[in-house]
Amino acid sequence: MRVSDDTLDEFMALYQAEFRKDISREDALEMAIRLVNLYQLIMRPLSDERSDCATPHSEDRRDSDTSFQAAE
């Protein structure tokens, strides 16, 4: 995986702003690659077999549930 210098600089700046700690370019590159790999893993589509478990069936939905409404 290739991370551009600009992207790495931005990652380092964001890390410093969030954690108040400077990190080396080597550490930043490793962290950025791990973050992208995690994101790709999370965003991977579920297989057909597993996607049935993740999708609520119409009879299981609570259309009349008012316990979670947007604030007006």
Short mmCIF file of C-alpha atoms in Angstrom, two decimals:
data_model
loop_
_atom_site.label_atom_id
_atom_site.label_comp_id
_atom_site.label_asym_id
_atom_site.label_seq_id
_atom_site.Cartn_x
_atom_site.Cartn_y
_atom_site.Cartn_z
CA MET A 1 0.00 0.00 0.00
CA ARG A 2 1.29 3.44 -0.89
CA VAL A 3 0.59 6.43 1.36
CA SER A 4 1.45 9.80 -0.15
CA ASP A 5 3.70 12.22 1.71
CA ASP A 6 0.84 14.73 1.96
CA THR A 7 -1.49 12.11 3.43
CA LEU A 8 1.15 11.01 5.90
CA ASP A 9 1.79 14.63 6.94
CA GLU A 10 -1.95 15.12 7.47
CA PHE A 11 -2.18 11.91 9.52
CA MET A 12 0.75 13.03 11.69
CA ALA A 13 -0.86 16.46 12.24
CA LEU A 14 -4.20 14.88 13.17
CA TYR A 15 -2.48 12.47 15.55
CA GLN A 16 -0.56 15.31 17.20
CA ALA A 17 -3.71 17.41 17.55
CA GLU A 18 -5.69 14.54 19.07
CA PHE A 19 -3.08 12.98 21.36
CA ARG A 20 -0.65 15.90 21.89
CA LYS A 21 2.21 13.59 20.94
CA ASP A 22 4.55 13.71 17.96
CA ILE A 23 5.19 10.45 16.16
CA SER A 24 7.86 9.46 13.66
CA ARG A 25 7.05 9.09 9.97
CA GLU A 26 7.72 5.37 10.33
CA ASP A 27 5.21 5.03 13.19
CA ALA A 28 2.70 7.22 11.36
CA LEU A 29 2.98 5.07 8.24
CA GLU A 30 2.44 1.87 10.22
CA MET A 31 -0.57 3.36 12.04
CA ALA A 32 -2.08 4.73 8.84
CA ILE A 33 -1.76 1.38 7.07
CA ARG A 34 -3.30 -0.42 10.04
CA LEU A 35 -6.17 2.08 10.11
CA VAL A 36 -6.87 1.62 6.40
CA ASN A 37 -6.69 -2.17 6.75
CA LEU A 38 -9.16 -2.06 9.65
CA TYR A 39 -11.50 0.18 7.66
CA GLN A 40 -11.33 -2.18 4.67
CA LEU A 41 -12.06 -5.15 6.92
CA ILE A 42 -15.06 -3.44 8.51
CA MET A 43 -16.44 -2.25 5.18
CA ARG A 44 -16.10 -5.65 3.48
CA PRO A 45 -19.52 -6.92 2.40
CA LEU A 46 -20.91 -9.85 4.34
CA SER A 47 -21.23 -13.15 2.55
CA ASP A 48 -24.77 -14.13 1.50
CA GLU A 49 -24.95 -16.65 4.34
CA ARG A 50 -23.94 -14.12 7.00
CA SER A 51 -25.86 -11.16 5.55
CA ASP A 52 -29.17 -12.82 6.42
CA CYS A 53 -28.21 -12.56 10.09
CA ALA A 54 -27.33 -8.88 9.80
CA THR A 55 -30.53 -7.80 8.03
CA PRO A 56 -33.62 -7.48 10.21
CA HIS A 57 -36.63 -9.33 8.86
CA SER A 58 -39.74 -7.25 8.23
CA GLU A 59 -41.70 -8.97 11.01
CA ASP A 60 -38.90 -8.16 13.48
CA ARG A 61 -38.93 -4.42 12.82
CA ARG A 62 -40.59 -2.14 15.31
CA ASP A 63 -42.11 0.53 13.07
CA SER A 64 -44.28 1.78 15.92
CA ASP A 65 -41.40 2.03 18.41
CA THR A 66 -41.27 5.65 19.58
CA SER A 67 -38.49 5.26 22.13
CA PHE A 68 -35.84 6.52 19.72
CA GLN A 69 -36.99 9.62 17.90
CA ALA A 70 -35.08 12.55 16.50
CA ALA A 71 -35.20 15.66 18.64
CA GLU A 72 -37.50 18.36 17.35
#
